[in-house]
């Protein structure tokens, strides 16, 4: 250690952190990322500026690349010569840049991946479009900074007139981040920029309508636009690219696949080798030969297809296994005010316009200063000419130039610059013609000064100048798109392929689901025995049935409290007697978590709709919960938790409400409670809920919940386990607070069995009932008389043996077909004669009959027994009802009702 030196103890961890941060920031700011204003990295900017200083313009002779590289290395970019040369080479390759900035002469490589010749062999000059990026550089439009040795200055950014970052893109890997920006069409970008200038609040969607997708220099096909739109919106996305191809027929009658354009950044030679490898490895069949016939006129890759092969099948396999289809991952990171930032399309354009506005402002200010200096000199010359004799006399009488200058300043109120200009003025300026020119020049410069001041005073005028310069650039360099845009199959709306027809959705106890057109169902009268509607296993039965349309979205709620989404057209269609498909094969649902409830919504994309509607759920133990529909508007493949289910409980119902409906809950013992939805506060998606009704004894549980508008004309339908049911008015149930025991809704006896369902109906509805054996019946609600709350009801369906009600649903009535009307008249006449031939078919036998046999199930046309309504004493909270009885229906009709 030398004398006077000492060792300073430092923390190596802190030193490593500091050194690494300095290094990473140097890479980010000074090497890898482009500036959002001119779209250039430092090396590219220095190459263009160096060529500008050398005077290698587009209208001059080429210069050796080594000379240009030496200029840049020696003055601005103290790094390896290869880094500068290869950056310059890339700016000259028309398959790398959409609009090359350098005009190269010599071997600059090829799309096959060939390396360029050494820089001593190649020559270059600025492309004309590069001169547009450098224009006005000498008018104080941008800031300059010292070069690496502070001997010269270099621009911190170029005053480009066109959005270079968007039209040419950029790629680079920094420390901890990277950028990968695709090129775009100049005409599209300029149109979008002008649209932004016209309306700074323009939405990204409106900009996307102008700049629909990237435009690659190698052409090809952009397969689908969703990835590009996502990148325009967020700054990140993925664009799928395909080669452009067509099928030709050779002279021997065999087909050929001709590839004329390939995806961006794909090496053509490696592509051909990849195809050959796949053919040799037997991974792609149907190809007999592949040949590269590309020349200076364009690309042409010829793939000969075997005689027995299908060209389109072969091409699709090549798309799958080779770079003929590849993707470009977009990551729009650029430097904004020296900091890296992820940018969307709106931000990219706005930053360029802000930069361009600053350039125009500084250029105008510079021109104004120069014009004012010139006008000042002209004004002094005019003063001299107006007093020409005195000026000449003063000059001739002065012993020295300084004395003459001082005399001019003192006698004619001139400054030093004006006096110097007068002394430097040539004698020819004193002629009459030159004097006239002098006055004209002063008048012209005065007008220019007024114009420049007007520009500086109005931002609108400055923006108009920017638009005019963009139009000029578009006229000079604008061209048609090279990359064709084709929508991918995933971007076609599946709803466009399906009519919005009404469908009946059925879900069985064991989890089989299907959809069947509603028109396949036929109507019977009350008390019929129904017809075989769905083939199920012996231990299975239909549990859910509801009506919707093909374009609807179904929210499925499982017993365990999870919500799944399913489009109706995604549900497999089945015949009336088919079992359907296991729901696990349709949605991602666990086998031990069956579907318990559903909600049918028209759309989940209407913000106003989803924010003003709610989902109300109840469980078997009387828990109820309300959550905004918005919480369920973002479908997920595996579903989401809809409610936290407590121990020994399960989800029973889920209903869609508008925030002001009345809610009714019914229990097995025949009681129901009614309270307004406003008594129930909205909760989060995973909340467990609050008490909705107090259960009775003897294992009581909730059997159903309905939500009705307080002003609706809907009635309340209840159905018992043994097939009894009745309709009563909504106003018969008084409104109470939630959590009470409720009032009687059905007189439960051994004959009726416990309550199994509660529904809201109108007279024009039909009632559909399914039994555990899979037998279905559909009858008009209008056939059921309206009775009081305390009645037992009437028999809705005759149950065989130990059969019981499995599912009850209310569906809209439909018009009966002409064929149905004829059958209905015929059946009515037969029933009126009280003679119908009895066909006895056991339930177990019916379940084994194929739907193809089309066998009609017919039972005795018995007269439905009268049900005597017996009043019972009211329990707490109940109000008395009048005795009522239901009239029997004679002339029973039984029609073929398929399910």
PDB file of C-alpha atoms in Angstrom, residues 161 193 197 352-353 356-358 360 461-471:
ATOM      1  CA  UNK A 161     -41.882  13.357 -38.021  1.00  0.00           C
ATOM      2  CA  UNK A 193     -52.341   9.559 -34.822  1.00  0.00           C
ATOM      3  CA  UNK A 197     -54.932  14.745 -32.429  1.00  0.00           C
ATOM      4  CA  UNK A 352     -45.289  10.574 -29.868  1.00  0.00           C
ATOM      5  CA  UNK A 353     -47.708  13.466 -30.361  1.00  0.00           C
ATOM      6  CA  UNK A 356     -43.780  16.056 -31.928  1.00  0.00           C
ATOM      7  CA  UNK A 357     -45.609  19.025 -30.414  1.00  0.00           C
ATOM      8  CA  UNK A 358     -42.503  19.956 -28.448  1.00  0.00           C
ATOM      9  CA  UNK A 360     -42.694  21.920 -33.605  1.00  0.00           C
ATOM     10  CA  UNK A 461     -52.314  25.654 -35.365  1.00  0.00           C
ATOM     11  CA  UNK A 462     -49.327  23.632 -34.125  1.00  0.00           C
ATOM     12  CA  UNK A 463     -51.392  20.464 -34.157  1.00  0.00           C
ATOM     13  CA  UNK A 464     -52.513  21.300 -37.669  1.00  0.00           C
ATOM     14  CA  UNK A 465     -48.860  21.572 -38.733  1.00  0.00           C
ATOM     15  CA  UNK A 466     -48.192  18.122 -37.214  1.00  0.00           C
ATOM     16  CA  UNK A 467     -51.114  16.682 -39.185  1.00  0.00           C
ATOM     17  CA  UNK A 468     -49.919  18.309 -42.403  1.00  0.00           C
ATOM     18  CA  UNK A 469     -46.437  16.857 -41.940  1.00  0.00           C
ATOM     19  CA  UNK A 470     -47.964  13.431 -41.233  1.00  0.00           C
ATOM     20  CA  UNK A 471     -49.997  13.672 -44.425  1.00  0.00           C
TER      21      UNK A 471
END
